[in-house]
Amino acid sequence: MIATRSRRVSRVSVKNNLRVIPIGGLEEVGRNMTVFEYGRDIIIVDMGLQFPEEDMPGIDYIIPNADYLRGKEKNIRGVIITHAHYDHIGAIPHLIPKLGNPTVYATELTRGIIAKRQEEYKNPITIKTVKKIDRLKLRVFDIEFFHVNHTIPDGVGVSIGTPVGTVVVTGDFKFDHSPIADAPADIAKIARIGSEGVLALLSDSTDSQTPGYSLSESTIKKNLDEIFEHTEGRIIAATFSSLISRIQQLIQLSEKYGRKLAIDGYSMRTNVEIARTLGYLEMKKHTLIPINEVNDHPDGKVTIVCTGAQGEDKAVLMRIVNGEHRFVKVHRGDTIIFSSSVVPGNERTVQGLKDGLYRKGAKVIHNEMLDVHAGGHARQEDLKMMINLMRPKYLIPVHGHYYMRRLHADLAEQVGMSLNNVFVGGNGQVIEFDYRGNGKMTEEKAPSSYVMVDGLGVGDIGQVVLRDRQVLARDGMFTIVTIIDSKTKRVIGEPQVTSRGFIYVKENFDLVNATKKKVKDVVHHATSKDEKVNWSYVKDEIRDVVGQFLYSKTERRPMVLPVVIEV
Amino acid sequence: MIATRSRRVSRVSVKNNLRVIPIGGLEEVGRNMTVFEYGRDIIIVDMGLQFPEEDMPGIDYIIPNADYLRGKEKNIRGVIITHAHYDHIGAIPHLIPKLGNPTVYATELTRGIIAKRQEEYKNPITIKTVKKIDRLKLRVFDIEFFHVNHTIPDGVGVSIGTPVGTVVVTGDFKFDHSPIADAPADIAKIARIGSEGVLALLSDSTDSQTPGYSLSESTIKKNLDEIFEHTEGRIIAATFSSLISRIQQLIQLSEKYGRKLAIDGYSMRTNVEIARTLGYLEMKKHTLIPINEVNDHPDGKVTIVCTGAQGEDKAVLMRIVNGEHRFVKVHRGDTIIFSSSVVPGNERTVQGLKDGLYRKGAKVIHNEMLDVHAGGHARQEDLKMMINLMRPKYLIPVHGHYYMRRLHADLAEQVGMSLNNVFVGGNGQVIEFDYRGNGKMTEEKAPSSYVMVDGLGVGDIGQVVLRDRQVLARDGMFTIVTIIDSKTKRVIGEPQVTSRGFIYVKENFDLVNATKKKVKDVVHHATSKDEKVNWSYVKDEIRDVVGQFLYSKTERRPMVLPVVIEV
């Protein structure tokens, strides 16, 4: 490793350390957000969301916890976005207004997608377009961008000159020497930045498990070409809505083989529109047809590109398979290409989708059969190459679960870094670099707990509500309302039972009646003494007695909710 | 294809067809059960369970629908079990008593495992042990067994001589020419049965997607040996509890490298005990140690074999990772081997498990890094070999989703069968063979809907309860109890709200109070007319008004449960 040099030696103050705080993205794939703080100057790189885990029913998504920035809003000099995927832009509508509306900086396509999404929200935000050749000065921070490849065009890495040295954030990246509708990653610039000295490199760990080099989009195109060449029926290709370069390939191939192409799925149509307007997607004049015209052309002359390769409930492919799509039914002889990976957790749904397609006589081609998808993240050789080009003094593996970052650290060791200089911490863990260019992982931890978004609520759902949802999901609920005469302390009439998700009340009269009797016994027992009745105790007692009774009869544990009302 | 000959020509009656009814296992991996019926004689092969899908919260498992056999109990001549996995034996305790207690026939180890599980249930059942060389005569059915390889020893395929021809069921199988603690599949016998003429072959489709030949357990052992040779710390191997041959390898390797071995996990300990007692598992006298003695030996001298490779909640590996295991904590330098595949749907949990292990400084080896697991199901070349050996007139691909069976059909076509002779139907679809040996898929469909087991309830949970559970899981519930004075029709006091999984009631007083007011308005409006009050209408109105109000404020849709009581 060469020694690192600072670009701004004059500003160095022995008082201030550069603080690097990865607020999200270090214990998950998603909600990426990193804070860089030097004295009273703060910049933020990325502001993403994370999709919920399986034990979070009903949650829409999770955003980073921005509590560390509370009271420091006025210090925020800007928010830089590396590319337009939701795990990097998704929290913008929620956090930017809360942080005093700092300016967002992004390249052209990234800006277009952020701005479009912002239309769904009330607060206007300021977004400035940066070019990859720009140099951006945000107080003490001197920022450059470098082009990287990913599964969406216009992605950048960010080099941040600071008073203590240069810190580089790769963003999501891979090296593709023959990308489609994109330039190869700017290796020359990366090398130049590296040669000028890099104090710390924050590099993408998402695919650190996979040996070798990333697949080039050209390989994918070759395979897709072969499919197009040999397919006589309709081609339906499902992929991620932001995978502009894949969509570009499908357009080119459709043109080559004389097919019209229709795009379906709101997010995909929107992205295509933005990319086309901004010149990131090229097509001939009459290639694109609206989805309601696909049946006007012979099957062999049609390509449909759509969302839903993950088996998402309401997405286009699922509606096609279920026969719920207005214009597209599966035809015998259709070829369906799953041009995507399967996001962990979606395997079963995707299996069901394939099954439905085979049943209707379609042919399915997916990635396990032939490379029809390339991931967007650097594999092991790319990661090593990035380290070798940047030659950083310190490596901070970001983007990914602990074990992915751990494996990334192992790669760094393989190319000669000392593990002492690789920081594999957790979300919120503050990393400091002093004026001598010495870094350390401190004991300080910024808040980093999940902030869950559910409907209009942001952060109001906690573990208790989630746990209740899990219990309700497992065995349902059983409410029992008892009215007590406040004078006689006797139960008026019969307790009333409302149950959902547990048993059919109508088919289980005996069980319900026996339960009511248990409740009356509890009340009778509690009120037959000459003391003031403790109704809170009575309710607990009802909960216990009814819960045990129902379990003994059914071996199920519905949530028992006793309501006792004195009138 | 050679013409098929019947072994029992004398019995042929032009009146009767052989009816083959796959009741379960054809649209899922699991709940395998097939009925063979000729006149008044019925035999059943396998009686398995299926694990629930993701949209079935709280369900323990699903069993086959045996309604077709109602009224035919006296015709059942026996139930033959091919091997002791739960997807082939799991429904025995539920269905055997319902079907008039027919005798179960199984090989020795299979019998041992069925009998052990039966101890948890009250009803005694009759199980007879068969040897692989036995010929079993059950009225018109003349049955032979042939040894196959699978991930549990003592698995068999079944050849069923019937008045119209021989029908063969492979059971779950693969060919392994160098298995561990098992003999190779009995190819000679399979060839002999094939040479005598096979009318129909019901063959395992689970792995029909994978090209090539199945991996041999010897390959796995070679890789495991290398790990043992180079590992200095403790080895913890997690695998399926029934994977006796893998456990045998781990025992042999522990003995070779001077390690003591402890087994943990109730089901695994039980299976090992049964297999050992019956001679299906060999070990030296002092190899096995109890789990509470693992800390008495140096780490380099200990192997732990346990359950939980799927990230199951309460299984041993999860407890070890969470620090909840009484005797085993993760040590820095432990090597954890995931000697198993990941069952679809468990990917995220397994990822979390790996993450936890890396965090504690353990090394993790899993199947994507090195072959440390071989699946139990025939791959494409094995499937073709089975068809070539059996040379059946008809093929019925079983065990697996539609697309797996469809792919199996394609393989049959590749080895020369006509697709007209391959029946890829659904669960319950009746297939008939007449005395001339002509088969067809009829239009008749036996009941085959899911029978869900939840606690003590079998089949009492239907779609309504499941849908309720899903709704409850998503946004929780909101019960509102209103007491009405039966004389004045006025609301007595305030309506009472009980809510779970929706919002914190305590933090949302304003919302709750506004909701109560809405309810009082509804009641007031309904009772202010001079008509008899329709309380059912009032309840519906409360549900609608409250539901809409809560949605407008939160964009969540809790299940609203109004209770109105007149006193």
XYZ file of C-alpha atoms in Angstrom, chain A residues 173-175 201 203-215 375-389 395 403-416, chain B residues 354 358 364 366 368-370:
54
model
C -20.672 -1.902 -9.355
C -19.220 -4.458 -11.660
C -16.711 -4.256 -14.477
C -12.387 2.440 0.054
C -16.714 -1.207 -1.702
C -19.783 -3.258 -2.679
C -19.829 -6.729 -1.047
C -23.123 -8.099 -2.367
C -21.603 -10.741 -4.616
C -18.377 -11.407 -2.741
C -19.388 -15.051 -2.458
C -19.115 -15.777 -6.154
C -15.739 -16.704 -7.596
C -14.492 -15.390 -10.905
C -15.429 -12.364 -12.980
C -18.867 -10.869 -13.514
C -20.734 -11.952 -16.604
C -26.140 -9.800 -11.831
C -25.029 -6.251 -11.257
C -22.495 -6.799 -8.522
C -18.768 -7.356 -8.628
C -17.669 -10.952 -8.168
C -14.446 -11.929 -6.415
C -12.022 -11.088 -9.230
C -13.694 -7.716 -9.832
C -13.486 -6.912 -6.143
C -9.807 -7.768 -6.078
C -9.265 -5.639 -9.180
C -10.993 -2.681 -7.551
C -8.774 -2.999 -4.486
C -5.676 -3.307 -6.668
C -6.618 -0.213 -8.666
C -11.072 -1.061 3.217
C -20.705 -12.890 6.005
C -20.563 -11.199 2.593
C -18.434 -8.418 4.040
C -16.294 -10.944 5.900
C -15.617 -12.757 2.625
C -14.783 -9.421 1.026
C -12.237 -8.852 3.793
C -10.704 -12.253 3.010
C -10.296 -11.164 -0.607
C -8.540 -8.002 0.545
C -6.156 -10.140 2.554
C -5.496 -12.261 -0.523
C -4.336 -9.194 -2.446
C -2.027 -8.132 0.335
C -24.681 -18.233 8.088
C -19.544 -15.702 10.602
C -18.907 -22.024 7.129
C -21.858 -25.078 2.254
C -22.301 -23.836 -3.205
C -18.641 -23.843 -2.201
C -17.944 -27.581 -2.295
